[in-house]
């Protein structure tokens, strides 16, 4: 299984590159044009009967989000790549957390039913995608998350509450107390 490639970009077109590494050229789907002639990409292999496709991402967090999107029934790699092309990973996660169906419907090929399915299937997983900083912006957030999870908060509920913590609270203890007091609002 190919999970990482580093090499020279031989050819770049809209939506893909040919990446030469070790004397072999790989056609890799990408979400945006790469500015350098060298590339390091985290790879998702999509193998099916009639095709063997590679999709490349500049960070592991992008790859993780992509793989979560394609885990939704009705969302294939091309649709997932379209979702990732229209917005940043952080905004996609925010749309999941905020249950923003209109955001996903703005992607060509996604109707209301698939948009709702993406939100339903991924809202519990959105809190785990911390690489985008959705939750990680709060200082001490790992301790806060652990404490709230032990008290029964889960997934999207956890992400929503942690994002709303006022920035003027200094200690982790104060932040946890605030979450407990304001968690059901």
mmCIF file of C-alpha atoms in Angstrom:
data_model
loop_
_atom_site.group_PDB
_atom_site.id
_atom_site.type_symbol
_atom_site.label_atom_id
_atom_site.label_comp_id
_atom_site.label_asym_id
_atom_site.label_seq_id
_atom_site.Cartn_x
_atom_site.Cartn_y
_atom_site.Cartn_z
ATOM 1 C CA UNK A 1 0.000 0.000 0.000
ATOM 2 C CA UNK A 2 1.270 3.432 -0.959
ATOM 3 C CA UNK A 3 0.759 5.944 1.828
ATOM 4 C CA UNK A 4 3.399 8.613 1.139
ATOM 5 C CA UNK A 5 5.246 9.860 -1.944
ATOM 6 C CA UNK A 6 8.035 12.395 -2.272
ATOM 7 C CA UNK A 7 9.407 13.472 -5.607
ATOM 8 C CA UNK A 8 9.526 15.849 -8.542
ATOM 9 C CA UNK A 9 6.416 17.082 -10.314
ATOM 10 C CA UNK A 10 6.840 16.248 -14.000
ATOM 11 C CA UNK A 11 3.435 17.475 -15.129
ATOM 12 C CA UNK A 12 0.663 19.439 -13.467
ATOM 13 C CA UNK A 13 -2.904 19.815 -14.716
ATOM 14 C CA UNK A 14 -6.155 20.834 -13.072
ATOM 15 C CA UNK A 15 -6.937 18.150 -10.517
ATOM 16 C CA UNK A 16 -3.815 15.998 -10.868
ATOM 17 C CA UNK A 17 -0.036 15.809 -11.131
ATOM 18 C CA UNK A 18 2.459 13.286 -12.403
ATOM 19 C CA UNK A 19 4.923 12.804 -9.550
ATOM 20 C CA UNK A 20 8.246 11.124 -10.347
ATOM 21 C CA UNK A 21 9.781 9.263 -7.474
ATOM 22 C CA UNK A 22 12.439 6.588 -7.756
ATOM 23 C CA UNK A 23 12.230 6.604 -11.547
ATOM 24 C CA UNK A 24 8.479 5.915 -11.573
ATOM 25 C CA UNK A 25 5.781 8.457 -12.478
ATOM 26 C CA UNK A 26 2.592 8.352 -10.414
ATOM 27 C CA UNK A 27 -0.622 10.112 -11.450
ATOM 28 C CA UNK A 28 -1.957 11.639 -8.238
ATOM 29 C CA UNK A 29 -5.242 13.510 -7.831
ATOM 30 C CA UNK A 30 -4.836 16.774 -5.923
ATOM 31 C CA UNK A 31 -7.279 19.402 -4.689
ATOM 32 C CA UNK A 32 -5.307 22.481 -5.733
ATOM 33 C CA UNK A 33 -2.326 23.415 -7.826
ATOM 34 C CA UNK A 34 1.012 22.892 -6.085
ATOM 35 C CA UNK A 35 3.450 25.787 -6.292
ATOM 36 C CA UNK A 36 6.722 23.887 -5.960
ATOM 37 C CA UNK A 37 8.428 21.502 -8.395
ATOM 38 C CA UNK A 38 9.012 19.117 -5.486
ATOM 39 C CA UNK A 39 6.175 17.540 -3.540
ATOM 40 C CA UNK A 40 5.652 15.452 -0.428
ATOM 41 C CA UNK A 41 2.180 13.935 -0.340
ATOM 42 C CA UNK A 42 0.222 11.657 1.938
ATOM 43 C CA UNK A 43 -1.563 9.211 -0.342
ATOM 44 C CA UNK A 44 -4.929 7.505 -0.399
ATOM 45 C CA UNK A 45 -5.144 4.534 -2.758
ATOM 46 C CA UNK A 46 -8.593 3.992 -4.223
ATOM 47 C CA UNK A 47 -8.735 0.586 -5.827
ATOM 48 C CA UNK A 48 -11.787 -0.723 -7.625
ATOM 49 C CA UNK A 49 -12.391 -3.183 -10.419
ATOM 50 C CA UNK A 50 -11.885 -0.761 -13.302
ATOM 51 C CA UNK A 51 -9.493 1.760 -11.761
ATOM 52 C CA UNK A 52 -6.530 2.257 -9.466
ATOM 53 C CA UNK A 53 -6.405 5.908 -8.384
ATOM 54 C CA UNK A 54 -4.105 7.821 -6.075
ATOM 55 C CA UNK A 55 -5.145 10.963 -4.204
ATOM 56 C CA UNK A 56 -2.494 13.155 -2.587
ATOM 57 C CA UNK A 57 -2.626 15.570 0.326
ATOM 58 C CA UNK A 58 -0.050 17.949 1.745
ATOM 59 C CA UNK A 59 -0.849 16.992 5.336
ATOM 60 C CA UNK A 60 -1.965 13.886 7.148
ATOM 61 C CA UNK A 61 -4.922 15.846 8.568
ATOM 62 C CA UNK A 62 -6.218 16.487 5.033
ATOM 63 C CA UNK A 63 -5.867 12.781 4.229
ATOM 64 C CA UNK A 64 -7.718 11.876 7.427
ATOM 65 C CA UNK A 65 -10.594 14.228 6.569
ATOM 66 C CA UNK A 66 -10.746 12.865 3.003
ATOM 67 C CA UNK A 67 -10.921 9.283 4.267
ATOM 68 C CA UNK A 68 -13.701 10.210 6.700
ATOM 69 C CA UNK A 69 -15.655 11.857 3.872
ATOM 70 C CA UNK A 70 -15.401 8.816 1.605
ATOM 71 C CA UNK A 71 -16.543 6.580 4.458
ATOM 72 C CA UNK A 72 -20.007 8.131 4.011
ATOM 73 C CA UNK A 73 -22.230 6.039 1.759
ATOM 74 C CA UNK A 74 -22.837 8.064 -1.419
ATOM 75 C CA UNK A 75 -19.595 10.059 -1.208
ATOM 76 C CA UNK A 76 -16.862 8.755 -3.470
ATOM 77 C CA UNK A 77 -13.346 10.116 -3.883
ATOM 78 C CA UNK A 78 -14.301 12.606 -6.615
ATOM 79 C CA UNK A 79 -17.114 14.108 -4.544
ATOM 80 C CA UNK A 80 -14.905 14.163 -1.428
ATOM 81 C CA UNK A 81 -12.188 15.921 -3.414
ATOM 82 C CA UNK A 82 -14.798 18.452 -4.626
ATOM 83 C CA UNK A 83 -15.807 19.131 -1.021
ATOM 84 C CA UNK A 84 -12.184 19.656 -0.052
ATOM 85 C CA UNK A 85 -11.568 21.910 -3.063
ATOM 86 C CA UNK A 86 -14.319 24.406 -2.218
ATOM 87 C CA UNK A 87 -13.171 25.105 1.322
ATOM 88 C CA UNK A 88 -10.562 24.569 3.993
ATOM 89 C CA UNK A 89 -10.604 21.535 6.235
ATOM 90 C CA UNK A 90 -11.477 23.705 9.216
ATOM 91 C CA UNK A 91 -14.552 25.118 7.450
ATOM 92 C CA UNK A 92 -15.668 21.630 6.404
ATOM 93 C CA UNK A 93 -15.426 20.438 10.003
ATOM 94 C CA UNK A 94 -17.275 23.558 11.186
ATOM 95 C CA UNK A 95 -20.042 22.820 8.647
ATOM 96 C CA UNK A 96 -20.345 19.289 10.062
ATOM 97 C CA UNK A 97 -20.379 20.508 13.667
ATOM 98 C CA UNK A 98 -22.899 23.271 12.871
ATOM 99 C CA UNK A 99 -25.029 20.883 10.772
ATOM 100 C CA UNK A 100 -24.814 23.244 7.781
ATOM 101 C CA UNK A 101 -26.591 21.300 5.025
ATOM 102 C CA UNK A 102 -26.415 24.296 2.635
ATOM 103 C CA UNK A 103 -22.598 24.196 2.758
ATOM 104 C CA UNK A 104 -22.517 20.629 1.444
ATOM 105 C CA UNK A 105 -25.310 21.273 -1.069
ATOM 106 C CA UNK A 106 -23.121 23.979 -2.620
ATOM 107 C CA UNK A 107 -20.787 21.204 -3.822
ATOM 108 C CA UNK A 108 -21.640 19.981 -7.338
ATOM 109 C CA UNK A 109 -23.100 16.478 -7.153
ATOM 110 C CA UNK A 110 -24.377 16.708 -3.579
ATOM 111 C CA UNK A 111 -28.079 16.992 -2.901
ATOM 112 C CA UNK A 112 -29.932 17.491 0.344
ATOM 113 C CA UNK A 113 -30.055 13.759 1.132
ATOM 114 C CA UNK A 114 -26.289 13.194 0.770
ATOM 115 C CA UNK A 115 -25.521 16.473 2.578
ATOM 116 C CA UNK A 116 -27.631 15.339 5.534
ATOM 117 C CA UNK A 117 -25.951 11.911 5.465
ATOM 118 C CA UNK A 118 -22.463 13.481 5.562
ATOM 119 C CA UNK A 119 -23.437 15.497 8.639
ATOM 120 C CA UNK A 120 -25.186 12.590 10.342
ATOM 121 C CA UNK A 121 -22.354 10.118 9.706
ATOM 122 C CA UNK A 122 -19.485 12.466 10.550
ATOM 123 C CA UNK A 123 -20.707 14.713 13.349
ATOM 124 C CA UNK A 124 -19.547 12.223 15.972
ATOM 125 C CA UNK A 125 -16.136 11.991 14.288
ATOM 126 C CA UNK A 126 -15.648 15.741 13.747
ATOM 127 C CA UNK A 127 -14.350 16.333 17.258
ATOM 128 C CA UNK A 128 -11.540 13.856 16.575
ATOM 129 C CA UNK A 129 -10.208 15.893 13.651
ATOM 130 C CA UNK A 130 -8.148 18.182 15.857
ATOM 131 C CA UNK A 131 -5.362 18.781 13.337
ATOM 132 C CA UNK A 132 -7.337 21.626 11.827
ATOM 133 C CA UNK A 133 -7.432 23.486 15.112
ATOM 134 C CA UNK A 134 -11.219 23.415 15.457
ATOM 135 C CA UNK A 135 -10.828 22.248 19.039
ATOM 136 C CA UNK A 136 -7.095 22.728 19.395
ATOM 137 C CA UNK A 137 -7.410 26.535 19.568
ATOM 138 C CA UNK A 138 -8.312 26.340 23.239
ATOM 139 C CA UNK A 139 -5.273 26.198 25.514
ATOM 140 C CA UNK A 140 -5.326 23.017 27.599
ATOM 141 C CA UNK A 141 -7.974 21.540 25.303
ATOM 142 C CA UNK A 142 -6.727 17.946 25.713
ATOM 143 C CA UNK A 143 -7.291 18.091 29.462
ATOM 144 C CA UNK A 144 -10.646 19.778 28.937
ATOM 145 C CA UNK A 145 -11.707 17.168 26.374
ATOM 146 C CA UNK A 146 -10.643 14.313 28.628
ATOM 147 C CA UNK A 147 -12.537 15.771 31.577
ATOM 148 C CA UNK A 148 -15.722 16.412 29.601
ATOM 149 C CA UNK A 149 -15.597 12.987 27.929
ATOM 150 C CA UNK A 150 -15.325 11.352 31.363
ATOM 151 C CA UNK A 151 -18.479 13.283 32.324
ATOM 152 C CA UNK A 152 -20.402 11.904 29.344
ATOM 153 C CA UNK A 153 -19.984 14.568 26.652
ATOM 154 C CA UNK A 154 -19.386 13.122 23.192
ATOM 155 C CA UNK A 155 -18.497 14.055 19.606
ATOM 156 C CA UNK A 156 -20.158 17.108 18.149
ATOM 157 C CA UNK A 157 -21.589 18.203 21.519
ATOM 158 C CA UNK A 158 -18.035 18.219 22.880
ATOM 159 C CA UNK A 159 -16.701 20.230 19.929
ATOM 160 C CA UNK A 160 -19.477 22.826 20.176
ATOM 161 C CA UNK A 161 -18.979 23.476 23.861
ATOM 162 C CA UNK A 162 -15.166 23.671 23.738
ATOM 163 C CA UNK A 163 -15.295 26.165 20.855
ATOM 164 C CA UNK A 164 -17.473 28.538 22.890
ATOM 165 C CA UNK A 165 -15.134 28.794 25.881
ATOM 166 C CA UNK A 166 -14.420 32.483 26.529
ATOM 167 C CA UNK A 167 -10.816 33.460 25.872
ATOM 168 C CA UNK A 168 -10.570 35.405 29.134
ATOM 169 C CA UNK A 169 -10.690 32.237 31.269
ATOM 170 C CA UNK A 170 -7.143 31.581 32.431
ATOM 171 C CA UNK A 171 -7.012 28.121 33.968
ATOM 172 C CA UNK A 172 -8.082 24.736 32.662
ATOM 173 C CA UNK A 173 -10.178 24.323 35.809
ATOM 174 C CA UNK A 174 -12.077 27.565 35.064
ATOM 175 C CA UNK A 175 -12.666 26.436 31.480
ATOM 176 C CA UNK A 176 -14.051 23.062 32.604
ATOM 177 C CA UNK A 177 -16.319 24.780 35.147
ATOM 178 C CA UNK A 178 -17.576 27.123 32.424
ATOM 179 C CA UNK A 179 -18.301 24.163 30.129
ATOM 180 C CA UNK A 180 -20.257 22.374 32.840
ATOM 181 C CA UNK A 181 -22.261 25.497 33.652
ATOM 182 C CA UNK A 182 -22.968 26.467 30.013
ATOM 183 C CA UNK A 183 -22.902 23.102 28.261
ATOM 184 C CA UNK A 184 -26.619 22.675 27.695
ATOM 185 C CA UNK A 185 -27.282 26.117 26.211
#
